Coordinates of C-alpha atoms and ligand atoms in Angstrom, one line a residue:
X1 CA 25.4 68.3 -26.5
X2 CA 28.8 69.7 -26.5
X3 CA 31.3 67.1 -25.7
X4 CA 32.9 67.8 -22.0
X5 CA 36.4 69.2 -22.2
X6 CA 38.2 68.8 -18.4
X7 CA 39.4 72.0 -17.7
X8 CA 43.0 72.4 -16.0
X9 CA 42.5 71.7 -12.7
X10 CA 44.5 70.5 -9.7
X11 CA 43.1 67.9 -8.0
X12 CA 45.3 68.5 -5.0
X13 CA 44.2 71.8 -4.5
X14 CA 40.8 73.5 -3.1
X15 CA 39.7 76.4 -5.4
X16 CA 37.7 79.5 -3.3
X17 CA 35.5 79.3 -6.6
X18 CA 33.8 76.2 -5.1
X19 CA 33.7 77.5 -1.4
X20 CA 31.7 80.5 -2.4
X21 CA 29.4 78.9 -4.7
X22 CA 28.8 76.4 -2.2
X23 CA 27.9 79.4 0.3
X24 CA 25.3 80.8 -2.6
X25 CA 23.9 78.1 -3.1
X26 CA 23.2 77.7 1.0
X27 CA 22.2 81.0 1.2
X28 CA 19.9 81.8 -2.2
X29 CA 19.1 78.0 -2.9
X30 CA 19.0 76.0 0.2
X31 CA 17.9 78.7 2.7
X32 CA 16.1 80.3 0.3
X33 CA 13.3 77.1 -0.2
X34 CA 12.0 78.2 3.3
X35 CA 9.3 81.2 3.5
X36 CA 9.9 81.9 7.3
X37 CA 12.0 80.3 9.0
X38 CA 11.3 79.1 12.6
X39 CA 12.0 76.9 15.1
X40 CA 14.8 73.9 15.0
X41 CA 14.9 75.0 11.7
X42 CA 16.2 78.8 12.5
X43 CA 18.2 77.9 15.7
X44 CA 19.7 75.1 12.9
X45 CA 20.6 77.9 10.5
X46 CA 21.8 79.8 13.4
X47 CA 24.7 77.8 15.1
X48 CA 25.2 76.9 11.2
X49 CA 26.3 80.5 10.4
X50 CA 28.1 80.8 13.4
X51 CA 30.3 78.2 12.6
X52 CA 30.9 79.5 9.3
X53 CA 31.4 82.8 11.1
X54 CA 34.5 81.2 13.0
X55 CA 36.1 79.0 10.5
X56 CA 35.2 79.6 6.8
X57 CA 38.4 80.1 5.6
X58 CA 37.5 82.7 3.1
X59 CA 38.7 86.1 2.3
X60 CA 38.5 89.2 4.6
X61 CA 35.6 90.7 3.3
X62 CA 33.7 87.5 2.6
X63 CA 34.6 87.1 6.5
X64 CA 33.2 89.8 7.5
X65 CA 30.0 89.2 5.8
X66 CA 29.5 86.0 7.4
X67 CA 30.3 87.8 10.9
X68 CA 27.7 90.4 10.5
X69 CA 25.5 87.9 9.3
X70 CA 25.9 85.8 12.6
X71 CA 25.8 89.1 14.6
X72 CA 22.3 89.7 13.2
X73 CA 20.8 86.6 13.5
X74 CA 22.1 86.4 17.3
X75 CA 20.2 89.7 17.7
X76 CA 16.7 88.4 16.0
X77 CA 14.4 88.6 19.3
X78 CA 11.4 87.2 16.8
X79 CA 10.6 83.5 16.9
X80 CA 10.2 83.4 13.2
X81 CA 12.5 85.5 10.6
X82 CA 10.9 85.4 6.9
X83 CA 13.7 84.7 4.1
X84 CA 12.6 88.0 2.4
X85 CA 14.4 90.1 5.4
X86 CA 17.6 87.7 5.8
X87 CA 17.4 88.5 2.0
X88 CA 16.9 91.9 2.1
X89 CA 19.7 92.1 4.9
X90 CA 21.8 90.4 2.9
X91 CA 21.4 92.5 0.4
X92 CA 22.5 95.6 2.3
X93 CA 25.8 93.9 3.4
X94 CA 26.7 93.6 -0.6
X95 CA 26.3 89.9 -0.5
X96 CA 26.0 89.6 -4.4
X97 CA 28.9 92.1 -4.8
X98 CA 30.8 89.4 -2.2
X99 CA 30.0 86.3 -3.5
X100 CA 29.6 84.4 -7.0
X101 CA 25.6 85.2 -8.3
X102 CA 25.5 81.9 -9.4
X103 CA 26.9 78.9 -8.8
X104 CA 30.6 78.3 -10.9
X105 CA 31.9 74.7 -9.9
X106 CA 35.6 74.4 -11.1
X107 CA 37.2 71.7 -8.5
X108 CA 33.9 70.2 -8.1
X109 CA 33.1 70.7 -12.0
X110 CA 31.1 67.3 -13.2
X111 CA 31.6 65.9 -16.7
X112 CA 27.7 66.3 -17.1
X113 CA 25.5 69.2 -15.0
X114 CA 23.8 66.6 -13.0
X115 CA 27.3 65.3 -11.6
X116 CA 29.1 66.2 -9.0
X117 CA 28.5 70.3 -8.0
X118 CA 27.0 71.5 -4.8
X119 CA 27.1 68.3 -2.9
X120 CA 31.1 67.9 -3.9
X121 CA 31.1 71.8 -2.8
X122 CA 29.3 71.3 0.5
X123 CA 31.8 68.1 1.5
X124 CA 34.7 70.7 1.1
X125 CA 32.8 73.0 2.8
X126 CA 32.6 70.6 5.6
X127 CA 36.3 69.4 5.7
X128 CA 37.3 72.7 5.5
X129 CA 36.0 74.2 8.9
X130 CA 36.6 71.0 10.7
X131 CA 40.1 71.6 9.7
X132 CA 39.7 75.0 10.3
X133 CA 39.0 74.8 14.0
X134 CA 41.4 72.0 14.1
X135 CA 44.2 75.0 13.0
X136 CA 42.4 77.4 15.4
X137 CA 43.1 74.7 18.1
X138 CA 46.9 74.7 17.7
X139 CA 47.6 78.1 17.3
X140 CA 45.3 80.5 19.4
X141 CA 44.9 79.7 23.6
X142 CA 41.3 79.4 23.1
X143 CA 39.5 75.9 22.6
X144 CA 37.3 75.5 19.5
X145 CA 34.7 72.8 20.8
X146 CA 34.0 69.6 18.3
X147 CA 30.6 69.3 19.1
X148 CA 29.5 73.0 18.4
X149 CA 31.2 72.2 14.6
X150 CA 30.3 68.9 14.0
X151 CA 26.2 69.4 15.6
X152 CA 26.3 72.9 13.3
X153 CA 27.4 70.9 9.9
X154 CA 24.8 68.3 11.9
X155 CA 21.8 70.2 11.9
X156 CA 22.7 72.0 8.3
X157 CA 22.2 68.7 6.8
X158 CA 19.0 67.7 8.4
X159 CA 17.2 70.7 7.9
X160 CA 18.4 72.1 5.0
X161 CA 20.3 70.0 2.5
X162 CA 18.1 69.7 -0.6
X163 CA 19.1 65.5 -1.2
X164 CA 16.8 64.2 1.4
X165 CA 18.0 61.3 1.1
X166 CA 21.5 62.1 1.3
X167 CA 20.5 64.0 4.9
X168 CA 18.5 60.7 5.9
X169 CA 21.9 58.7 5.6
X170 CA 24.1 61.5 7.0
X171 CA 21.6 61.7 9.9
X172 CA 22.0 58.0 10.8
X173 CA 26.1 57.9 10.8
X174 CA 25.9 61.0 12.9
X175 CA 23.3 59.2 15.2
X176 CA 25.9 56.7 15.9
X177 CA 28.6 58.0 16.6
X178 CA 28.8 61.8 16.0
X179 CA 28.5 62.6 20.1
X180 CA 31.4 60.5 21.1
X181 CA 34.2 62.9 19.3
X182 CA 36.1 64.7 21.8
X183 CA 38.9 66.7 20.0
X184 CA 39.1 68.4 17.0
X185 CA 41.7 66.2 15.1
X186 CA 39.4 63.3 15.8
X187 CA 36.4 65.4 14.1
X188 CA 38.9 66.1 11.3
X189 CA 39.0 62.2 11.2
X190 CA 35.4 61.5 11.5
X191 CA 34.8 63.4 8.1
X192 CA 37.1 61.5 6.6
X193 CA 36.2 58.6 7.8
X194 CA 32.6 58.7 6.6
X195 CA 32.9 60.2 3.5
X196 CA 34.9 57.6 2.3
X197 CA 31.9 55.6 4.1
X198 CA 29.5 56.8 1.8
X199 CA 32.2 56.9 -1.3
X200 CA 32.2 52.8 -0.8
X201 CA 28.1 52.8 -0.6
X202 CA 28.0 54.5 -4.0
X203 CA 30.7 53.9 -6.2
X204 CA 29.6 51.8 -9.3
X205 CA 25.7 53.5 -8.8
X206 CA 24.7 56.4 -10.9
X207 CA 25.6 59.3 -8.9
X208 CA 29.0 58.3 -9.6
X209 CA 30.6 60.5 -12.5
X210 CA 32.4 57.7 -14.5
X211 CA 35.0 61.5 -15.0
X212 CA 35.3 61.0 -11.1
X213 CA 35.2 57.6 -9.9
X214 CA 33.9 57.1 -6.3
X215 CA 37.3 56.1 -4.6
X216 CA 38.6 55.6 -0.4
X217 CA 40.1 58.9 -0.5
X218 CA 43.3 60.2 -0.3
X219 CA 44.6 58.0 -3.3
X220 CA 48.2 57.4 -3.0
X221 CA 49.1 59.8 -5.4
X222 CA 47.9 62.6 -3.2
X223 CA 49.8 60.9 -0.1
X224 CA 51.5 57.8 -0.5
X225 CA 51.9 58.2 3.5
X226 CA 48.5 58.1 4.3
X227 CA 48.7 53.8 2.6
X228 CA 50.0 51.5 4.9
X229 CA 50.2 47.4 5.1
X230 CA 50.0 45.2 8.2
X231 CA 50.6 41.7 6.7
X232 CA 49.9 42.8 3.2
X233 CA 46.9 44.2 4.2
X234 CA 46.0 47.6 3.5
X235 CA 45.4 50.3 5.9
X236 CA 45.4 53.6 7.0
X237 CA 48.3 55.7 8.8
X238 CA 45.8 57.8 10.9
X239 CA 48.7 59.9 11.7
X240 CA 49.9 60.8 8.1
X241 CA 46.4 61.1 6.8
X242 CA 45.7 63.6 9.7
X243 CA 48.6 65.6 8.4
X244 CA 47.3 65.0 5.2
X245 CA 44.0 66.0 5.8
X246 CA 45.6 69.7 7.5
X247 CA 47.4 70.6 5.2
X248 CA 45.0 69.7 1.8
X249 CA 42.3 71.6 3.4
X250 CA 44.8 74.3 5.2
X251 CA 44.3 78.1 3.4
X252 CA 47.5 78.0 2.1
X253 CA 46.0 75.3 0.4
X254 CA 43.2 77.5 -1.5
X255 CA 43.1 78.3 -5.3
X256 CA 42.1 82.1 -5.2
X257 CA 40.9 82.0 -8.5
X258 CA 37.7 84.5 -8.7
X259 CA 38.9 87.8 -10.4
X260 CA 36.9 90.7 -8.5
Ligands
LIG1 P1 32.6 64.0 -3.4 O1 32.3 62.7 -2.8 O2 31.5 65.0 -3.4 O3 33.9 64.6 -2.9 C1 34.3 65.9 -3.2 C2 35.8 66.0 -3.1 O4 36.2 65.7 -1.8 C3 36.5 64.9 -4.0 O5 36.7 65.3 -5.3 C4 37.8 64.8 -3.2 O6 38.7 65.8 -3.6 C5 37.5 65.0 -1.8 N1 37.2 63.8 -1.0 C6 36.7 62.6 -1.5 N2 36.7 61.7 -0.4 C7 37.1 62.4 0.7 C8 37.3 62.0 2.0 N3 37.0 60.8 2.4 N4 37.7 62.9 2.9 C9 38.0 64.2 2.5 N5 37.9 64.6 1.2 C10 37.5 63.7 0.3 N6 24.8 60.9 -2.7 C11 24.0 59.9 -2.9 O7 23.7 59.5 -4.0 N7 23.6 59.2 -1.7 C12 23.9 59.6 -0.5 O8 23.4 59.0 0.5 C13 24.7 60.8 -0.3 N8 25.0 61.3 0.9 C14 25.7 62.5 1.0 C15 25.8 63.1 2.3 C16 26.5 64.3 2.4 C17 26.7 64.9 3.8 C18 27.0 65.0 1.2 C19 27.6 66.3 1.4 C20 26.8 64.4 0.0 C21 26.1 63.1 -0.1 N9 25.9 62.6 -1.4 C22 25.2 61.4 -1.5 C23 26.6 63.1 -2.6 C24 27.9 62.4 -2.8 O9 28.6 62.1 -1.6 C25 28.8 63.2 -3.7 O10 29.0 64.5 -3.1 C26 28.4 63.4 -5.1 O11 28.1 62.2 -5.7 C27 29.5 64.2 -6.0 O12 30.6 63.3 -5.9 P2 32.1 63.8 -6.3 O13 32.7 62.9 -7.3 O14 32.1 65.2 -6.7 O15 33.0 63.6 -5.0

């Protein structure tokens, strides 16, 4: 095998690259693995897409797509929709024109295929709209509502994200706590939070890319704010990482890299 050459990339930065391979790879791979959808399992994939709908901080026409998407699926008066007509609709709003036709990782690039990839795309992913709606919050009179983003990334998980065992343990951290968020900024918080959670459960195990070590993110590097001591202990300025955590997944923040 070709020895793994790091290609240039910016670690404080979010590359659109990896936001719209993580949405193929929802759409063709994830989705895709279900015949017909039905059930908790379409109303899931519903509420999902109309978060994505609101916040995915893509570009216009990428937008758009995911709004007409939304708009369709709202309309579905069938209790079961097979995939081949959400692909065959997909199809006719120039969904493969839109977005990558397969998956390119460039942020989330492992140093071997089986690292690192979707699941590192679908954690931005995730950040990003909680962020998103966080933004939203501040600037526009109307309220995005924490629950209807954090139960839509909720229910994407359980019934659709392909590392079962993954979901099993994302399921039981939301199960604990997930309900009692009540603003945005502390759902911003919350997925900080427990990703670094589940960066502590597996760093040192073989998921870990030894490229990419499994660390309590943001390292002080990327915001030497977000470190603080009480009695030369270490811990977290909630405030400064919150700023942090706005601005490194703001759009200004995105990498448009894809040439169209
Ligand atoms: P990731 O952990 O995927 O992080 C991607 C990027 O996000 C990092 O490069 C960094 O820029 C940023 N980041 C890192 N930490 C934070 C943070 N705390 N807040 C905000 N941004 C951050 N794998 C398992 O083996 N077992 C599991 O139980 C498991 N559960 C998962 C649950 C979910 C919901 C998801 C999405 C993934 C899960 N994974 C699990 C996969 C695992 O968490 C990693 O995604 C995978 O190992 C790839 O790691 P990575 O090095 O690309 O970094």
């Amino acid at each position: 095998t070709a020895e793994w050459i790091p290609r240039p990339v910016d670690h404080s930065k979010i590359y659109m690259t990896d936001l719209e391979s993580a949405l193929h790879y929802i759409l063709h791979i994830e989705v895709g693995k279900f015949k017909v959808l039905e059930g908790e399992r379409l109303t899931a994939l519903k509420n999902f897409v109309s978060v994505l709908a609101k916040y995915y901080p893509g570009q216009p026409l990428v937008r758009n797509f995911l709004h007409t998407m939304d708009v369709w699926l709202r309309r579905q008066q069938r209790k079961s929709i097979p995939y081949v007509s959400l692909g065959m609709a997909m199809k006719s709003w120039r969904e493969d024109v839109l977005l990558p036709r397969k998956s390119i990782w460039v942020g989330c690039q492992g140093s071997e295929p089986h690292f690192r990839g979707f699941p590192c795309s679908l954690w931005i992913l995730f950040h990003s709209l909680t962020v998103q709606a966080a933004q939203h919050n501040e600037y526009l009179q109307k309220k995005a509502d924490p629950q209807e983003v954090l139960q839509a990334i909720r229910g994407y998980v359980k019934f659709f994200f392909g590392c079962r065992e993954c979901a099993k343990h994302f399921e039981q951290m939301a199960a604990a706590s997930m309900d009692r968020v009540k603003s945005m900024d502390d759902a911003v918080l919350w997925f900080w939070n427990r990703h670094n959670r589940v960066n502590a459960r597996l760093a040192g195990t073989a998921s870990e890319d030894p490229h990419f070590p499994k660390i309590q993110w943001p390292p002080k590097d990327l915001c030497d704010s977000c470190h603080n001591e009480i009695q030369g202990d270490p811990v977290w300025d909630l405030g400064a990482t919150l700023k942090f955590l706005k601005s490194h997944f703001s759009l200004w923040n995105i990498v448009i890299d894809r040439k169209r």
